[in-house]
Structures are given as structure tokens and as C-alpha cells.
Amino acid sequence: MIASKFGLTGQGSFSKGEADLLLLFICAYVAAFAWSWGPLGWLVPSEICALEVRPAGQAINVMVNMLFTFLIAQVFLTMLCHLKFGLFFFFAGWVAIMTIFIFMLLPETKNVPIEEMNRVWKSHWFWTKYVPEHVTAGDNDTKKAVP
């Protein structure tokens, strides 16, 4: 709708009905993100990080989330002025990249206890080279009691 009315020139206007419909579409776009991808930035690190590294993983997650929220808030209006309706395609492209990343690089954790995540990472086709060989599920060598 924005592309058909404003195009690349930025000249045009909406009738009241068109503006209401556009507002409904934008609200549906935001709601769909909030119900699907929005919470995943908080949920995925808590599901995939082993207990030993979960606090560090969540801390990195919060830092990266806040950093990118700040950056997007700083450049959003400039991007809107330059990209116009293309801004929606820009964000849709990032959703496509996120989908590919999740599909290709994150393992399935359904019915996997958190204690078994090291084994899941070790058996993944990509991440196996980054998990140390001696780390296995239930390995408590690092938590021995001091006499």
C-alpha cells in the first residue's frame, strides 16, 4: 500500500479508510513478530546453553539485544526516509536470515534435558569442532568437593 501510494517520490496521501487499513496491517505485522520471533531472543539462549554457561549466555544475550535495540532506534527514522516502504523489506530480509540461521545452526532441544545439552552440541554437524572433547553430559570433574 505504501509503495503504490508513495512510490519512490514520497508524494501521495491515504484516504481515512486506507490509513485505517494500513494501520491494521502494521499492527498485524508487529503482533506477528511479537508472537513469533520477538521472544525467541530471550528463549533460545535459555534453552540451548548448558547449565555451566547459561548465566554468561544470557548476559551476552541481554547485551547484544540492548545494543541492537539502541542502534535500530538511532537509525530507524533515517532508514525510513531513505528506504521508504523498502524498510519493511529490509526487516523481512533479516527475518529470512534469522530463519536460515536457526534452521541450519541451532540444534533441536525438544525433550532434551538441560543437563544433556553438551552432548547435543557435541553431536551437531557444525558446533562439534567447538565443544571440547572431554566435556560430556554429567561430567562433574570440575565440581569436586574440596576436602
Coordinates of C-alpha atoms in Angstrom, one line a residue:
M1 CA 0.0 0.0 0.0
I2 CA 2.8 2.4 0.9
A3 CA 4.7 1.6 -2.3
S4 CA 1.6 2.1 -4.5
K5 CA 0.7 5.4 -3.0
F6 CA 4.1 7.0 -2.3
G7 CA 6.4 5.1 -4.6
L8 CA 10.0 6.4 -4.7
T9 CA 9.0 10.1 -4.8
G10 CA 7.3 10.1 -1.4
Q11 CA 4.4 12.1 -2.7
G12 CA 0.8 10.9 -2.1
S13 CA -1.8 10.5 0.6
F14 CA -4.2 8.0 2.0
S15 CA -7.9 8.3 2.5
K16 CA -9.2 7.7 6.0
G17 CA -10.2 4.1 5.1
E18 CA -6.8 3.3 3.5
A19 CA -5.0 4.8 6.5
D20 CA -7.0 2.6 8.9
L21 CA -6.3 -0.5 6.8
L22 CA -2.6 0.4 6.7
L23 CA -2.6 0.8 10.5
L24 CA -4.2 -2.6 10.9
F25 CA -1.6 -4.2 8.6
I26 CA 1.3 -2.6 10.5
C27 CA -0.2 -3.7 13.8
A28 CA -0.7 -7.2 12.5
Y29 CA 3.0 -7.1 11.3
V30 CA 4.2 -6.1 14.7
A31 CA 1.9 -8.5 16.6
A32 CA 3.1 -11.4 14.4
F33 CA 6.7 -10.6 15.2
A34 CA 5.9 -10.3 18.9
W35 CA 4.1 -13.7 18.9
S36 CA 6.8 -15.5 16.9
W37 CA 10.3 -14.1 16.6
G38 CA 10.2 -11.5 19.3
P39 CA 10.5 -13.8 22.4
L40 CA 13.0 -16.1 20.7
G41 CA 15.9 -13.8 21.5
W42 CA 15.2 -14.5 25.2
L43 CA 14.0 -18.1 25.0
V44 CA 16.6 -19.7 22.7
P45 CA 19.7 -18.9 24.9
S46 CA 17.9 -20.3 28.0
E47 CA 17.1 -23.5 26.1
I48 CA 20.4 -24.2 24.4
C49 CA 23.0 -23.1 26.9
A50 CA 24.3 -25.8 29.3
L51 CA 23.9 -25.1 33.0
E52 CA 27.5 -24.2 33.3
V53 CA 27.4 -21.4 30.8
R54 CA 23.8 -20.3 30.9
P55 CA 24.4 -17.1 33.0
A56 CA 27.1 -16.0 30.6
G57 CA 25.0 -16.8 27.6
Q58 CA 22.0 -14.8 29.0
A59 CA 24.3 -11.9 29.9
I60 CA 25.7 -11.8 26.3
N61 CA 22.1 -12.1 25.0
V62 CA 20.9 -9.1 27.0
M63 CA 23.9 -7.0 26.0
V64 CA 23.5 -7.8 22.3
N65 CA 19.7 -7.3 22.5
M66 CA 20.1 -3.9 24.1
L67 CA 22.9 -2.8 21.8
F68 CA 20.9 -3.6 18.6
T69 CA 17.7 -2.1 20.1
F70 CA 19.7 1.1 20.7
L71 CA 21.2 1.0 17.1
I72 CA 17.8 0.4 15.5
A73 CA 16.2 3.3 17.5
Q74 CA 19.0 5.6 16.4
V75 CA 18.8 4.8 12.6
F76 CA 15.2 3.9 12.2
L77 CA 13.9 7.3 11.0
T78 CA 16.9 7.9 8.7
M79 CA 16.3 4.5 7.2
L80 CA 12.6 5.2 6.8
C81 CA 13.4 8.5 5.0
H82 CA 15.8 6.8 2.6
L83 CA 14.3 3.3 2.1
K84 CA 10.6 4.4 2.4
F85 CA 8.5 1.2 2.0
G86 CA 11.7 -0.8 1.4
L87 CA 12.3 -0.6 5.2
F88 CA 9.7 -3.4 5.6
F89 CA 11.6 -5.5 3.1
F90 CA 14.8 -4.8 5.0
F91 CA 13.3 -6.2 8.2
A92 CA 11.7 -9.1 6.3
G93 CA 15.2 -9.9 4.9
W94 CA 16.6 -10.1 8.4
V95 CA 13.8 -12.4 9.4
A96 CA 14.7 -14.6 6.5
I97 CA 18.4 -14.6 7.6
M98 CA 17.3 -15.5 11.2
T99 CA 15.2 -18.3 9.9
I100 CA 18.0 -19.8 7.9
F101 CA 20.4 -19.4 10.9
I102 CA 18.0 -21.1 13.2
F103 CA 17.3 -23.9 10.8
M104 CA 20.9 -24.6 9.9
L105 CA 22.9 -23.9 13.0
L106 CA 20.8 -24.4 16.1
P107 CA 20.0 -28.0 17.3
E108 CA 16.6 -29.2 18.2
T109 CA 16.1 -29.3 22.0
K110 CA 12.7 -30.8 22.3
N111 CA 12.6 -33.4 25.1
V112 CA 16.3 -32.8 25.8
P113 CA 17.1 -32.2 29.5
I114 CA 19.3 -29.2 30.0
E115 CA 21.9 -31.5 31.5
E116 CA 22.3 -33.2 28.1
M117 CA 22.9 -30.0 26.1
N118 CA 26.7 -30.6 25.9
R119 CA 26.0 -33.9 24.2
V120 CA 23.6 -32.2 21.7
W121 CA 26.2 -29.6 20.9
K122 CA 28.9 -32.2 20.5
S123 CA 26.8 -34.2 18.0
H124 CA 25.8 -31.2 15.9
W125 CA 27.4 -31.1 12.4
F126 CA 28.8 -27.5 12.8
W127 CA 29.3 -27.0 16.6
T128 CA 31.1 -30.3 17.3
K129 CA 34.5 -28.7 16.5
Y130 CA 33.9 -26.0 19.2
V131 CA 32.9 -28.3 22.0
P132 CA 35.9 -29.7 23.9
E133 CA 36.4 -33.4 23.6
H134 CA 36.4 -34.1 27.3
V135 CA 33.1 -32.4 28.0
T136 CA 30.3 -34.9 28.3
A137 CA 26.9 -34.8 29.9
G138 CA 27.0 -35.4 33.7
D139 CA 30.7 -34.6 33.8
N140 CA 31.2 -33.3 37.3
D141 CA 35.0 -33.3 37.4
T142 CA 35.0 -29.5 37.7
K143 CA 32.7 -29.6 40.8
K144 CA 34.6 -32.0 43.1
A145 CA 34.3 -31.2 46.7
V146 CA 37.3 -29.8 48.4
P147 CA 38.5 -32.0 51.4

